[in-house]
XYZ file of C-alpha atoms in Angstrom:
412
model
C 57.751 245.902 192.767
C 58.632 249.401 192.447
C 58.484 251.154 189.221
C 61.701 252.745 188.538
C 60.180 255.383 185.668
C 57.921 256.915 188.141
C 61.096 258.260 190.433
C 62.890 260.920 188.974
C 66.278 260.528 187.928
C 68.050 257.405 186.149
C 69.538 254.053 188.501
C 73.084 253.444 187.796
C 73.947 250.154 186.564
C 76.163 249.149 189.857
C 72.346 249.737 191.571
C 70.573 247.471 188.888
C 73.178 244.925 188.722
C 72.946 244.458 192.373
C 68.720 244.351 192.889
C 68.698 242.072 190.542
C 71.760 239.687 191.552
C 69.722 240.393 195.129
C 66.748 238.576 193.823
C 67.799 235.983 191.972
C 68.610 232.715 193.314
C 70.183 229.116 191.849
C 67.257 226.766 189.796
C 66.975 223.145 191.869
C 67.910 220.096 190.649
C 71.637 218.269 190.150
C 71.910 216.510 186.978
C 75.046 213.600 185.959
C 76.916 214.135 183.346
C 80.283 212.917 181.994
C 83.415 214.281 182.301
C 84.000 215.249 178.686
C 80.751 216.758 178.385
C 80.519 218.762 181.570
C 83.103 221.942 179.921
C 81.209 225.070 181.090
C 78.622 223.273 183.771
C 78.706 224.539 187.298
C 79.405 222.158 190.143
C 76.738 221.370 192.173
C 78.862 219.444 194.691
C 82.748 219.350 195.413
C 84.775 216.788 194.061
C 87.570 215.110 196.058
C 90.722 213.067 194.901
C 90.567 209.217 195.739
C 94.146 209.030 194.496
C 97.346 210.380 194.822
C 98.829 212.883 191.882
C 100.925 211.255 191.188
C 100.109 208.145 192.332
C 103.511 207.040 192.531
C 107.358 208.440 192.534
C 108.213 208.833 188.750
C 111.172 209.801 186.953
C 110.842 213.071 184.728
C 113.053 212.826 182.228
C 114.682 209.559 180.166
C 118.330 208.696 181.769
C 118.942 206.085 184.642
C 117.856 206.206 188.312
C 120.579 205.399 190.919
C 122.012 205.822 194.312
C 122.984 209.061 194.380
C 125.910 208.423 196.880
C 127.402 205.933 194.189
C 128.946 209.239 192.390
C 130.760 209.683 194.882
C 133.238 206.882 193.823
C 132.921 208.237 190.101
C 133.570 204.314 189.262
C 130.576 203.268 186.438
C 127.376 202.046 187.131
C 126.538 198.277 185.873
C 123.005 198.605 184.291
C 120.749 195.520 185.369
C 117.431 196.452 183.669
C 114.647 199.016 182.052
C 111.972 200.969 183.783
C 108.774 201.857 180.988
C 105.923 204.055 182.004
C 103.374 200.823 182.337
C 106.259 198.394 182.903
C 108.486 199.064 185.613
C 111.422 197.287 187.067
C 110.660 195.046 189.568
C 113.967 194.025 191.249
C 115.487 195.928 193.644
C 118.405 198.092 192.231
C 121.685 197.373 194.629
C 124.614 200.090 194.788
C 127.401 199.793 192.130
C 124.043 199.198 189.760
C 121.609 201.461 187.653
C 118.556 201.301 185.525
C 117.424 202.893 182.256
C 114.515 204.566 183.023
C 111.911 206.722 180.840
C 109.489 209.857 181.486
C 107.292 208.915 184.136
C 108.371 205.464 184.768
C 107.971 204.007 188.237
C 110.890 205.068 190.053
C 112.760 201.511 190.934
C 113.354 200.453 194.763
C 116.471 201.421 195.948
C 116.936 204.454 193.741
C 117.001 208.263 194.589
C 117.918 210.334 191.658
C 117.488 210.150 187.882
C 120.244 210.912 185.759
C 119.305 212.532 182.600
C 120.495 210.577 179.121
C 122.392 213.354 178.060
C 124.858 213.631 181.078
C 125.206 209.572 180.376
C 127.669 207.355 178.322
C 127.294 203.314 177.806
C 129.825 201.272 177.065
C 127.480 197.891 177.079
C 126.208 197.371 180.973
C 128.882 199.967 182.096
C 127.243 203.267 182.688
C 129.672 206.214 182.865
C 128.181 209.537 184.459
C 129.381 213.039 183.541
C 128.821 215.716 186.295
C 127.252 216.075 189.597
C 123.824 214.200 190.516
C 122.209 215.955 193.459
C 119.511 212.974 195.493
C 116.268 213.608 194.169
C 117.093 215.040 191.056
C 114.289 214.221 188.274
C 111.637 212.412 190.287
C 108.355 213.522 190.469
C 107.134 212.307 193.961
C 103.663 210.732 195.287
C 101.293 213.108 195.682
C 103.108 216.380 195.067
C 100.270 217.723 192.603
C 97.245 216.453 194.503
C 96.944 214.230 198.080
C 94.163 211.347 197.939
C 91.196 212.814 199.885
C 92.534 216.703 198.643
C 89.257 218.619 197.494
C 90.097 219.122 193.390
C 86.663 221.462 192.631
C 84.441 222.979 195.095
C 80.768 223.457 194.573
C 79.670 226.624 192.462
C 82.831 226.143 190.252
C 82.234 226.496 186.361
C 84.507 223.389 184.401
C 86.914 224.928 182.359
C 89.156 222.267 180.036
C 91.781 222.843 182.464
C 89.666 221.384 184.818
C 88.625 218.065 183.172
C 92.342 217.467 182.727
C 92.682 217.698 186.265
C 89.635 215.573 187.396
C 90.427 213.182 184.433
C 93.722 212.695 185.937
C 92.376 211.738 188.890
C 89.743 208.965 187.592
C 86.521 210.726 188.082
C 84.394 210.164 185.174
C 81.174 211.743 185.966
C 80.119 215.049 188.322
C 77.245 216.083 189.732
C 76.405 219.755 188.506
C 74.013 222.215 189.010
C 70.690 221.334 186.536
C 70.889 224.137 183.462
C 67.848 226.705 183.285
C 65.367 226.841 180.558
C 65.428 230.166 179.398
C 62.209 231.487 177.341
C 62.531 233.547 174.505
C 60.160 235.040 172.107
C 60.098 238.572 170.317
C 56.709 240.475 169.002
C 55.813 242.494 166.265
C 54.192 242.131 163.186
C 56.735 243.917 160.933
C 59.148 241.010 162.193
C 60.034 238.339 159.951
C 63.364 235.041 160.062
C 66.489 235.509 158.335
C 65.672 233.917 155.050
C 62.613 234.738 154.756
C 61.217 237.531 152.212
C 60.408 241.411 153.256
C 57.555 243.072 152.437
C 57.285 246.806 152.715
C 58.070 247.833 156.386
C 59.123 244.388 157.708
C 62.965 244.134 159.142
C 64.804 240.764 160.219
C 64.314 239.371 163.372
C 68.268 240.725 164.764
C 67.659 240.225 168.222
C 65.943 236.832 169.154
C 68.055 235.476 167.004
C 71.448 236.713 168.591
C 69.664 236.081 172.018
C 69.123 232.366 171.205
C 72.653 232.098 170.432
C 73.950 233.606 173.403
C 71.932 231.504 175.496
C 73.243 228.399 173.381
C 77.020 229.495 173.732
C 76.148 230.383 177.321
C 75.673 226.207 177.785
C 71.596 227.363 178.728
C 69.063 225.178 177.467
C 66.358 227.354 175.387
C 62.336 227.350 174.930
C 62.131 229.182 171.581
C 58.567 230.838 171.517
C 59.339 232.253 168.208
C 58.469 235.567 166.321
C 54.794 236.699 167.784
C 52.317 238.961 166.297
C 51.085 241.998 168.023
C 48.221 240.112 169.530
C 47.118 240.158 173.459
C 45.554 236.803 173.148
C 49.229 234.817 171.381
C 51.208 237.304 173.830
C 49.358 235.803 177.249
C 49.346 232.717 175.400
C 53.001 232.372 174.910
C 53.791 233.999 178.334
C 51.575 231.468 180.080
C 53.970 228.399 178.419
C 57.072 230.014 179.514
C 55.593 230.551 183.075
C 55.067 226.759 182.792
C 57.854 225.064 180.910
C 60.775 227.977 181.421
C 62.973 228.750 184.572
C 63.347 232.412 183.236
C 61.806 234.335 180.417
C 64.121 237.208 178.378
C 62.521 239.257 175.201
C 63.555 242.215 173.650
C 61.345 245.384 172.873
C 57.533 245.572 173.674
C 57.581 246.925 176.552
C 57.787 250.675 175.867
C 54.793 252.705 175.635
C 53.461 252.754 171.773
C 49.973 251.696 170.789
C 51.285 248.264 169.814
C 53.227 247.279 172.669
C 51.212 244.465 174.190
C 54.066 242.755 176.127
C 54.115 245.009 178.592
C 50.220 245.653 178.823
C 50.081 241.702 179.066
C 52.907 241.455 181.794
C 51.211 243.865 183.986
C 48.228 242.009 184.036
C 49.917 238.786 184.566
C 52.383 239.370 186.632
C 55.102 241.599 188.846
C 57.000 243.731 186.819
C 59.260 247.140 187.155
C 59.957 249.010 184.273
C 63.821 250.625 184.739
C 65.527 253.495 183.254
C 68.900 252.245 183.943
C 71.652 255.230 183.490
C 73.541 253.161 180.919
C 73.952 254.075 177.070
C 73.155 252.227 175.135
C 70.367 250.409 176.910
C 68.024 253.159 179.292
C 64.778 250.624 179.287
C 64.488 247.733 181.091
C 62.243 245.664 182.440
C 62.480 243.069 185.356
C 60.195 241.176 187.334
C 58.428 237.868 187.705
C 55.877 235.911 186.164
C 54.564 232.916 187.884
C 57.415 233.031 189.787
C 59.895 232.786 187.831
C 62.137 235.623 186.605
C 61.262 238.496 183.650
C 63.813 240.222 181.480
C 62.796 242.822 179.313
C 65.385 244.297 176.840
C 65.503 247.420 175.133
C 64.486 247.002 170.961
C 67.229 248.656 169.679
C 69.622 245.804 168.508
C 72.553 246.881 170.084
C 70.853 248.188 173.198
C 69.635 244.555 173.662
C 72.646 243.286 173.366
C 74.846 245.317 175.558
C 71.520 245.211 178.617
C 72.192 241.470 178.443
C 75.492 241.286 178.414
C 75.592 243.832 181.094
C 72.598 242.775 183.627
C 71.456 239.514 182.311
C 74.609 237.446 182.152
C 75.215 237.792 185.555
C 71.629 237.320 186.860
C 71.656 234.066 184.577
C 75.476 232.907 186.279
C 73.744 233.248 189.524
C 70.278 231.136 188.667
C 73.401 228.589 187.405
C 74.729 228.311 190.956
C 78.034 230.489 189.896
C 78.802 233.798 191.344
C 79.600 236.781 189.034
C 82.497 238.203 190.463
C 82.550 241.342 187.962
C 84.096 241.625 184.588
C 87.577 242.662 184.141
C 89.201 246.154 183.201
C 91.863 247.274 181.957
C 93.382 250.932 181.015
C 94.305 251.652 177.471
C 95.014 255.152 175.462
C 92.329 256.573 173.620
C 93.143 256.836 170.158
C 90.255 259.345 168.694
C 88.526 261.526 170.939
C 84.747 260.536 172.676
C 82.172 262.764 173.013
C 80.359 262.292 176.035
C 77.598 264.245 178.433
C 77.307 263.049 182.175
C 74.432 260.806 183.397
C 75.124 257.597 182.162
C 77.599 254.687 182.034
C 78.726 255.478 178.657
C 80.003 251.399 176.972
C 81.040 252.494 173.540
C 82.652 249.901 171.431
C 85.789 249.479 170.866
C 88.706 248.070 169.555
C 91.939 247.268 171.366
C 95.758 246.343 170.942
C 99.411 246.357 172.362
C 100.911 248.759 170.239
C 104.868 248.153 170.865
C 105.734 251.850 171.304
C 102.651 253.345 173.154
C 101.425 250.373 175.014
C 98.061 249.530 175.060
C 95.497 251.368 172.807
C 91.918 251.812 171.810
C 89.868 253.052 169.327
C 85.768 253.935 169.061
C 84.569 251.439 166.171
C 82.363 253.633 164.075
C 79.459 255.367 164.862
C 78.276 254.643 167.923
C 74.436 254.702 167.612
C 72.118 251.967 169.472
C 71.037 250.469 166.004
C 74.856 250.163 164.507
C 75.634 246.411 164.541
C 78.565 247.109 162.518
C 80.690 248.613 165.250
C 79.745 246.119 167.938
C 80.280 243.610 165.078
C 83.846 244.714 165.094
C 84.663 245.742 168.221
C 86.570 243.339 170.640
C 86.168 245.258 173.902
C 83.324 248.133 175.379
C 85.003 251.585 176.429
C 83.589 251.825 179.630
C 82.749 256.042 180.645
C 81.669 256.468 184.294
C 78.414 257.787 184.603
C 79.441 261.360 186.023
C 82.493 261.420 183.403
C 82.044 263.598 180.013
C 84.205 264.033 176.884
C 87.189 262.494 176.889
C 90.403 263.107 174.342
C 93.125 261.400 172.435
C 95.697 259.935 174.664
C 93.710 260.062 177.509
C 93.875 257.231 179.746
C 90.404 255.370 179.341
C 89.025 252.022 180.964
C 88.410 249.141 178.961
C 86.777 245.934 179.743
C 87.347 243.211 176.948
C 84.525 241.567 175.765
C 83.887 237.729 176.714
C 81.227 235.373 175.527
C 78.731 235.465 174.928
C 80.066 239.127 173.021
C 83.876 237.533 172.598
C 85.536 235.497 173.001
């Protein structure tokens, strides 16, 4: 695999995003699951209807269903009996005669229009109708939403609560979906210690594994947590060796630059493929990505925010794919810049942001602090990236600026 840092000049993102979309490919194996737990699994085969949505003609409102051409006489209707959603009429409704019928109801033989209640007055069985009844009016007909034997979900679809309402509509209680990776994840370095835990002198919090394993976990990925490991060759090929065996992909963050105590990347050469990237993106130049054992590498930058933007960036959708999805590109929108950006061409510039519909000026957007690749604070707040092409510089206030609004596992 070629290494990128050798070549001069940085790859844009569009390039990286692409190789490595290019050489990743869907994990094997379908698993069962049930309908209300399958919200954000991928389809691993198409689901068709075995019924008809709905499966019968149904009134949509509470009133009476009739002949239609009865009005014509504008004599009243004699009502002979109810129609219940579970307990429908079962006679056969003659002309001169009417039912009382309720929301989605079995529409009564003989019938072809629903009346609504408040167009009605009783005196006992003698229904009196006010206004014009057009044939048809208020039924919900067989099959209108969905035909038995329709296709509701194709393979490759992720299940969205919309879409368990539809499938639950139409009796399927368990799908077949794509099996969900095992993604490794470990960090290294000895100055690295848990949230909760005391510091000594030197030693920082363990940011980044940590907001990795929860990005995985809200990304519906199951997770092989190798924990915090020292700068040590032998634990490094140690730990590398069980992902290679028990993961479907392996992402860290940091150890792979070129300090004395970097022993990720000394141990990844040694053990397997690997191409170390500068990708023309800021924050996030370093990258690594490669294979190990056959199964895919993702090095991340160390800076905290720089790891988070390279995953949400290249990762996400190299991790949609090995799902069985397709990543189909994140959407943009164009906002006004509210405080100018200071920019120099060469990289993608995603600064964070913050945007709203402002009722006089439209929609608008503002940097959130300091922008710096170790200021949590600002991506902490922010709710969307400002996205500056590559070739772009400085831009003012009230320029027009592109915006993509952040989704999980950055927002939601």
């Amino acid at each position: 695999m070629m290494d990128c840092c050798s070549q001069p000049g940085l790859m844009p993102i569009e390039t990286a995003r692409s190789r490595l979309l290019a050489e990743i490919k869907p994990v094997a194996g379908v698993e069962t699951v049930s309908l209300k737990n399958a919200v954000g699994r991928i389809l691993a085969v198409g689901v068709r209807s075995a019924v008809d949505l709905p499966p019968c003609d149904n009134s949509a409102m509470d009133g009476y269903a009739l002949h239609s051409t009865d009005l014509d006489a504008q004599a009243p209707l004699r009502q002979i009996g109810k129609s219940f959603a579970g307990a429908p009429f079962t006679g056969e409704v003659l002309p001169g005669t009417c039912v009382r019928i309720m929301t989605g109801a079995v529409l009564p033989a003989g019938t072809d229009a629903v009346v609504m209640q408040e167009h009605v007055s009783a005196d006992g069985d003698d229904i009196h109708i006010h206004g014009a009844v057009r044939r048809g009016a208020h039924i919900r007909r067989r099959g209108e939403d969905v035909s038995a034997g329709e296709i509701l979900l194709g393979a490759g679809v992720r299940i969205s609560v919309p879409h368990i309402a539809l499938l639950a509509a139409a009796g399927i209680a368990t799908l077949n979906v794509v099996r969900r990776p095992k993604i490794g994840v470990f960090s290294s370095g000895d100055e690295l210690r848990q949230p909760g835990d005391s510091l000594g002198k030197g030693d920082i919090y363990d940011s980044n594994r940590t907001a990795l394993l929860a990005a995985l976990s809200e990304l519906k990925l199951d997770i092989l947590d190798l924990g915090i490991l020292p700068d040590d060759k032998n634990v490094i090929r140690e730990k590398l060796a069980q992902a290679a065996r028990e993961a479907d992909a392996i992402v860290t963050s940091g150890g792979v630059s070129v300090g004395e105590a970097d022993y990720t990347r000394e141990v990844l050469e040694e053990m397997g493929e690997i191409g170390f990237w500068k990708v023309a993106m800021k924050p996030g130049k370093p990258f690594a990505f490669g294979r190990l054992a056959g199964i895919p590498f993702f090095g991340l930058p160390g800076n905290p925010v720089s790891a988070l933007v390279t995953f949400y960036q290249l990762v996400v959708p190299a991790l949609e794919t090995m799902q069985g999805g397709s990543w189909s590109g994140a959407p943009t929108l164009r906002a006004k810049l509210l405080k100018p950006v200071e920019k120099k061409p060469g990289r993608t510039d995603f600064q964070r942001g913050f945007y709203c519909n402002d009722p006089t000026t439209g929609l608008c957007v503002e940097p959130m602090g300091t922008q710096g690749s170790h200021i949590l604070s600002g991506l902490a707040a922010a709710n969307c990236f400002i996205v500056l092409e590559q070739d772009s510089g400085s831009v003012e206030t009230g320029d027009l600026v592109t915006i993509e609004p952040l989704r999980p596992p950055l927002g939601g």
